[in-house]
mmCIF file of C-alpha atoms in Angstrom:
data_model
loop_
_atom_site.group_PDB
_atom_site.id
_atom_site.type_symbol
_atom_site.label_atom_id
_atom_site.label_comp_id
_atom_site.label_asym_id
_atom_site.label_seq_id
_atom_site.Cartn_x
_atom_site.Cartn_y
_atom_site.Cartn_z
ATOM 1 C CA UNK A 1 0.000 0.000 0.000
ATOM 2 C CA UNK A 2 2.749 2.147 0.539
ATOM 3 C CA UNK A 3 4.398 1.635 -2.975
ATOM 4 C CA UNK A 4 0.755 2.538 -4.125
ATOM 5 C CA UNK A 5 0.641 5.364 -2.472
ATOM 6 C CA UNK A 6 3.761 6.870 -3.629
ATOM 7 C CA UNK A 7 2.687 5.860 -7.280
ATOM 8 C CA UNK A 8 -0.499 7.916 -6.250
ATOM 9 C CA UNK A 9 1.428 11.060 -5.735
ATOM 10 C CA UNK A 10 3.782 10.387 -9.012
ATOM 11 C CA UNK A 11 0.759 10.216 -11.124
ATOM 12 C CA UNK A 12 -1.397 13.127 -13.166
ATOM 13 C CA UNK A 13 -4.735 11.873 -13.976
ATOM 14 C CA UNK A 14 -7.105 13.441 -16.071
ATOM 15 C CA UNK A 15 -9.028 16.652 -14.607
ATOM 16 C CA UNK A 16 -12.084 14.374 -14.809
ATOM 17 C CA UNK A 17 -11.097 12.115 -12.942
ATOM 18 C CA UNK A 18 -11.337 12.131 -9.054
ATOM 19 C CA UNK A 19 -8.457 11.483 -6.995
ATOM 20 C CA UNK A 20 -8.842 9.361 -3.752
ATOM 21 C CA UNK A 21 -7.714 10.284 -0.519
ATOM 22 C CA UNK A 22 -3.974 9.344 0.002
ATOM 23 C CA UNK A 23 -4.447 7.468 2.864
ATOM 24 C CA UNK A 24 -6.973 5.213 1.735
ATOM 25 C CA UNK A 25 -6.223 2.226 3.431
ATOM 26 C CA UNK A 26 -5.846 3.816 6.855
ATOM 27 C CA UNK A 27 -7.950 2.656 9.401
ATOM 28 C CA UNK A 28 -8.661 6.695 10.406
ATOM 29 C CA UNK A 29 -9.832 7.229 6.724
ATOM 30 C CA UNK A 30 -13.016 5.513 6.898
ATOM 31 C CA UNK A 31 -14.976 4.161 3.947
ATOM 32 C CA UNK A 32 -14.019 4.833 0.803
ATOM 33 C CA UNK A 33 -17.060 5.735 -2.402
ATOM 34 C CA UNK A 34 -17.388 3.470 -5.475
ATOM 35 C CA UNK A 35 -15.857 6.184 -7.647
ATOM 36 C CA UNK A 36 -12.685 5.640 -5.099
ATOM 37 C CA UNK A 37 -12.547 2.410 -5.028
ATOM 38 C CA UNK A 38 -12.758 2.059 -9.213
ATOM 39 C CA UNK A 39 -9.820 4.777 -9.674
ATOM 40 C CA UNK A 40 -7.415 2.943 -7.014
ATOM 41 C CA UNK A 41 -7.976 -0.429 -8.724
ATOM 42 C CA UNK A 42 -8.328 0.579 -12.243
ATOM 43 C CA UNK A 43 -5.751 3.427 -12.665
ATOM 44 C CA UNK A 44 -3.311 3.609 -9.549
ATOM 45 C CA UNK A 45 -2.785 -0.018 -8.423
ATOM 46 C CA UNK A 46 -2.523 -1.068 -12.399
ATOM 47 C CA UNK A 47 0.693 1.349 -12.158
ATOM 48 C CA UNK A 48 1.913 -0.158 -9.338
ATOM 49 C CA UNK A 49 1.634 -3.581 -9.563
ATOM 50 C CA UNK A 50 2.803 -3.074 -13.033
ATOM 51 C CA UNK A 51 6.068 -1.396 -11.984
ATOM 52 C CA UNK A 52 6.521 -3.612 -9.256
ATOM 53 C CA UNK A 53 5.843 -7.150 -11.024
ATOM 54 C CA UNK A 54 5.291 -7.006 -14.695
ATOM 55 C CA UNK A 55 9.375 -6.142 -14.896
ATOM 56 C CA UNK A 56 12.185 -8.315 -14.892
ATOM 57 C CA UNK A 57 12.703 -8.004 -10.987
ATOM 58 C CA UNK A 58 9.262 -9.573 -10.799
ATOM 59 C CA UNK A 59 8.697 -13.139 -9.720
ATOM 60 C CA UNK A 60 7.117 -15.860 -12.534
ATOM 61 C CA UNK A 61 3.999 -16.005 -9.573
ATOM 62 C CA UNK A 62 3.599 -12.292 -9.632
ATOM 63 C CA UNK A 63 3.764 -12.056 -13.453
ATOM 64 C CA UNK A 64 0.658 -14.354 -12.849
ATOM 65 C CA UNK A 65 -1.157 -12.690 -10.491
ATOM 66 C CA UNK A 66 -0.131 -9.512 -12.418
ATOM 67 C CA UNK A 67 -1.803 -11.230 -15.585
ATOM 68 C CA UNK A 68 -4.786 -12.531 -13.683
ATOM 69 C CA UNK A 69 -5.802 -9.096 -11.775
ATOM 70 C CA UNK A 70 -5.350 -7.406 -15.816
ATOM 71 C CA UNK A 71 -7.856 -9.999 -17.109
ATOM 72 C CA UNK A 72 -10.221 -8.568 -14.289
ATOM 73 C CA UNK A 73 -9.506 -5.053 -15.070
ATOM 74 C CA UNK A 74 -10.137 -5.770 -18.603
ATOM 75 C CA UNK A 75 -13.460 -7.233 -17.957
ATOM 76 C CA UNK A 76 -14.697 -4.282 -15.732
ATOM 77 C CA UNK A 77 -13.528 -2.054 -18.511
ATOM 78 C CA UNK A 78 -15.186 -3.820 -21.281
ATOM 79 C CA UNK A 79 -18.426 -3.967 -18.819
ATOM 80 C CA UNK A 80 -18.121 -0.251 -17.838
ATOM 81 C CA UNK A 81 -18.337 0.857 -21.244
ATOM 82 C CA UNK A 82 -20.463 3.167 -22.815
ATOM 83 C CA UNK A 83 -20.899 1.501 -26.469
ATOM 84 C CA UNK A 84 -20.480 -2.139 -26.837
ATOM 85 C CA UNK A 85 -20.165 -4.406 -30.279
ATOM 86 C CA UNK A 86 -20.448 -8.055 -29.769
ATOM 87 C CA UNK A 87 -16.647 -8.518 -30.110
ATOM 88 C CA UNK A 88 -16.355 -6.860 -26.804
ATOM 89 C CA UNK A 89 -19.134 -8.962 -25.320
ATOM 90 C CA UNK A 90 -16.801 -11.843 -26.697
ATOM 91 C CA UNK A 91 -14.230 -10.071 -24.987
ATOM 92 C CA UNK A 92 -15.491 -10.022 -21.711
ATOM 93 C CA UNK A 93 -16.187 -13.464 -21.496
ATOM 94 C CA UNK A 94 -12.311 -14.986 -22.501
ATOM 95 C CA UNK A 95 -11.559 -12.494 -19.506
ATOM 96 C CA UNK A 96 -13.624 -13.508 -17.315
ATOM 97 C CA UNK A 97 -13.704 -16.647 -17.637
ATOM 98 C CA UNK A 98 -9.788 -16.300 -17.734
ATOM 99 C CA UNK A 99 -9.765 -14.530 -14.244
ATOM 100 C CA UNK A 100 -11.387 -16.744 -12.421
ATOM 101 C CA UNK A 101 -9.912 -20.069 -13.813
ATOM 102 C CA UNK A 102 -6.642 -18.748 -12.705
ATOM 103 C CA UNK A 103 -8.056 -17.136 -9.801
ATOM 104 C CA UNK A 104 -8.816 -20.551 -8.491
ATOM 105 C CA UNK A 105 -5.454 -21.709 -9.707
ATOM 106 C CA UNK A 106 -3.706 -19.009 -8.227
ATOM 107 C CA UNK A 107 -5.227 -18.928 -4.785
ATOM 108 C CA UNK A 108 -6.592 -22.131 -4.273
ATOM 109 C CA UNK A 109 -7.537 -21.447 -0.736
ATOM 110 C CA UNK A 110 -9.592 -18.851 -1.781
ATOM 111 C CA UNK A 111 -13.282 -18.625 -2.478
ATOM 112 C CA UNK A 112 -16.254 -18.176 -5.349
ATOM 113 C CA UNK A 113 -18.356 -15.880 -3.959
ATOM 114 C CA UNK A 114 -21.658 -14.886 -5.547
ATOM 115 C CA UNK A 115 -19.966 -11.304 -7.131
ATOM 116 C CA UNK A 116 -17.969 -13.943 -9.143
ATOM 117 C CA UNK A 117 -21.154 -16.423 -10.390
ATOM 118 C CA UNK A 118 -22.503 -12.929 -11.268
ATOM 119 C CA UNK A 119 -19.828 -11.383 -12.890
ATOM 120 C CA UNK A 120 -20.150 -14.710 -15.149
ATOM 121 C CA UNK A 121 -23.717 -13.350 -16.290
ATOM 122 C CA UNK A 122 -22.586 -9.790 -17.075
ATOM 123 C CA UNK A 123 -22.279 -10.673 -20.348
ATOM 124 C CA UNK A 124 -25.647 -11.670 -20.981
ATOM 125 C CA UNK A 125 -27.092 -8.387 -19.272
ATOM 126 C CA UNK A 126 -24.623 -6.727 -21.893
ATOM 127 C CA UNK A 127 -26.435 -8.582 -25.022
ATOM 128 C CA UNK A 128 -29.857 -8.166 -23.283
ATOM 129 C CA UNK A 129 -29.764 -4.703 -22.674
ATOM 130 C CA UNK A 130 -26.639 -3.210 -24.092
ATOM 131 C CA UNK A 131 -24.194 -1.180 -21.896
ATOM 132 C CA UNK A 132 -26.026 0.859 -18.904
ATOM 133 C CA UNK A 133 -24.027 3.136 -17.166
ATOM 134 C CA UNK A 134 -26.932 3.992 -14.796
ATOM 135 C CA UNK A 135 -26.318 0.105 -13.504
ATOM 136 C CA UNK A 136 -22.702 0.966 -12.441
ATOM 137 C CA UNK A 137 -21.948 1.348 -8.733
ATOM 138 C CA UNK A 138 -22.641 4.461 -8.311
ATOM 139 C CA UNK A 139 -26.223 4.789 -9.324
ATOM 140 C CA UNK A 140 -26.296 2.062 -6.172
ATOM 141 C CA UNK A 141 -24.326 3.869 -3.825
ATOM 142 C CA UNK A 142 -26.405 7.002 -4.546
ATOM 143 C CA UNK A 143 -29.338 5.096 -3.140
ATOM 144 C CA UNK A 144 -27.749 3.698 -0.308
ATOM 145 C CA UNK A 145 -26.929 6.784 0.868
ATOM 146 C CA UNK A 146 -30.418 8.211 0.471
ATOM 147 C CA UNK A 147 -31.717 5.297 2.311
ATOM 148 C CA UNK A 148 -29.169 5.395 5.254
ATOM 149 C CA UNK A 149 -30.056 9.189 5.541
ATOM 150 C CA UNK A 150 -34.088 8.570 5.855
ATOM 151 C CA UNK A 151 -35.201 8.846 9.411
ATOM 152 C CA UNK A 152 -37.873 6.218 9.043
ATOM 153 C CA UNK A 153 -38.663 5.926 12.851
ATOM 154 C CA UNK A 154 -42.501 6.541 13.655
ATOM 155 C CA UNK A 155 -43.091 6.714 9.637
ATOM 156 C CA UNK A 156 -44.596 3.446 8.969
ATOM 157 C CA UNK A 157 -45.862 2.529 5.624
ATOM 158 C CA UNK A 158 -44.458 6.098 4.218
ATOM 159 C CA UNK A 159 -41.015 4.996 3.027
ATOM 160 C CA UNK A 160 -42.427 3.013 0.232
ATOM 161 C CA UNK A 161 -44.152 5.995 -1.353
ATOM 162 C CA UNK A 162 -40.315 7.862 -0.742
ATOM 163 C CA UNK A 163 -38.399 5.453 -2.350
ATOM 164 C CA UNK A 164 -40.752 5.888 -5.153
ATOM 165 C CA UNK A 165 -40.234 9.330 -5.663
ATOM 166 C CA UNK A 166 -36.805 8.918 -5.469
ATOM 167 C CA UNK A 167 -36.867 7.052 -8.559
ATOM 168 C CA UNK A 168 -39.056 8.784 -11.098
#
């Protein structure tokens, strides 16, 4: 985390893009957004782990893990996107499918968890529906934090007719 952190400070991104805190895996930092978490694992710890083990001072097991956390990145970047041709559907799949072969390979103490069995459907929400950015984390987290602000004590039966609203 450290190494990540100084890669953090090393590295311009683009104005639209939001920078997380430093110190985000302090204990005193707190919870970190969606947005957060998808520029530290997307941009800044692809830097990282690529300086630290896709060189020659890297180990043939980090070059693996190195390869196996790219196929995920790849597949959350295909699935992010905002236009989507069935080649990139295609796409997804081979590196998904990829990621969690070797993720199982790699760490074989390690579990599926449901996120996983889903992330195998993604692809057929993509050719069902086509790329929906309003389905991406955020949209959810927005929610969330609605709902965790709602005082619903003594308000029986009138959070339903909230919630509602909140989504037209």
């Amino acid at each position: 985390m450290q190494a990540v952190a100084a890669d953090m400070k090393r590295t311009q991104v683009p104005s639209w893009v939001s920078p997380p805190p430093i110190d985000w895996g302090q204990p005193r930092r707190g919870k970190l957004s969606a947005n957060n978490w998808e520029v530290i694992c997307t941009i800044h710890l692809v830097f990282t782990l690529l300086r630290l083990w896709g060189g020659s001072t890297g180990t043939e097991r980090q070059r693996e893990m190195l390869k196996n956390y790219m196929d995920l990145i790849q597949a959350i970047r295909i699935a992010t996107m905002k236009a989507i041709a069935r080649v990139d559907i295609e796409e997804y799949r081979a590196c998904i499918y990829r990621h969690l072969t070797d993720y199982k390979r790699l760490y074989p103490h390690a579990k599926i968890n449901p996120i996983h069995h889903a992330a195998l459907h993604a692809d057929e929400k993509l050719e069902d529906f086509g790329p929906i950015p309003s389905h991406n984390a955020g949209h959810y987290e927005r929610s969330i934090y609605v709902m965790q602000e709602m005082n619903t004590n003594n308000k029986f039966g009138t959070t339903k007719h909230t919630l509602h609203a909140l989504g037209s």
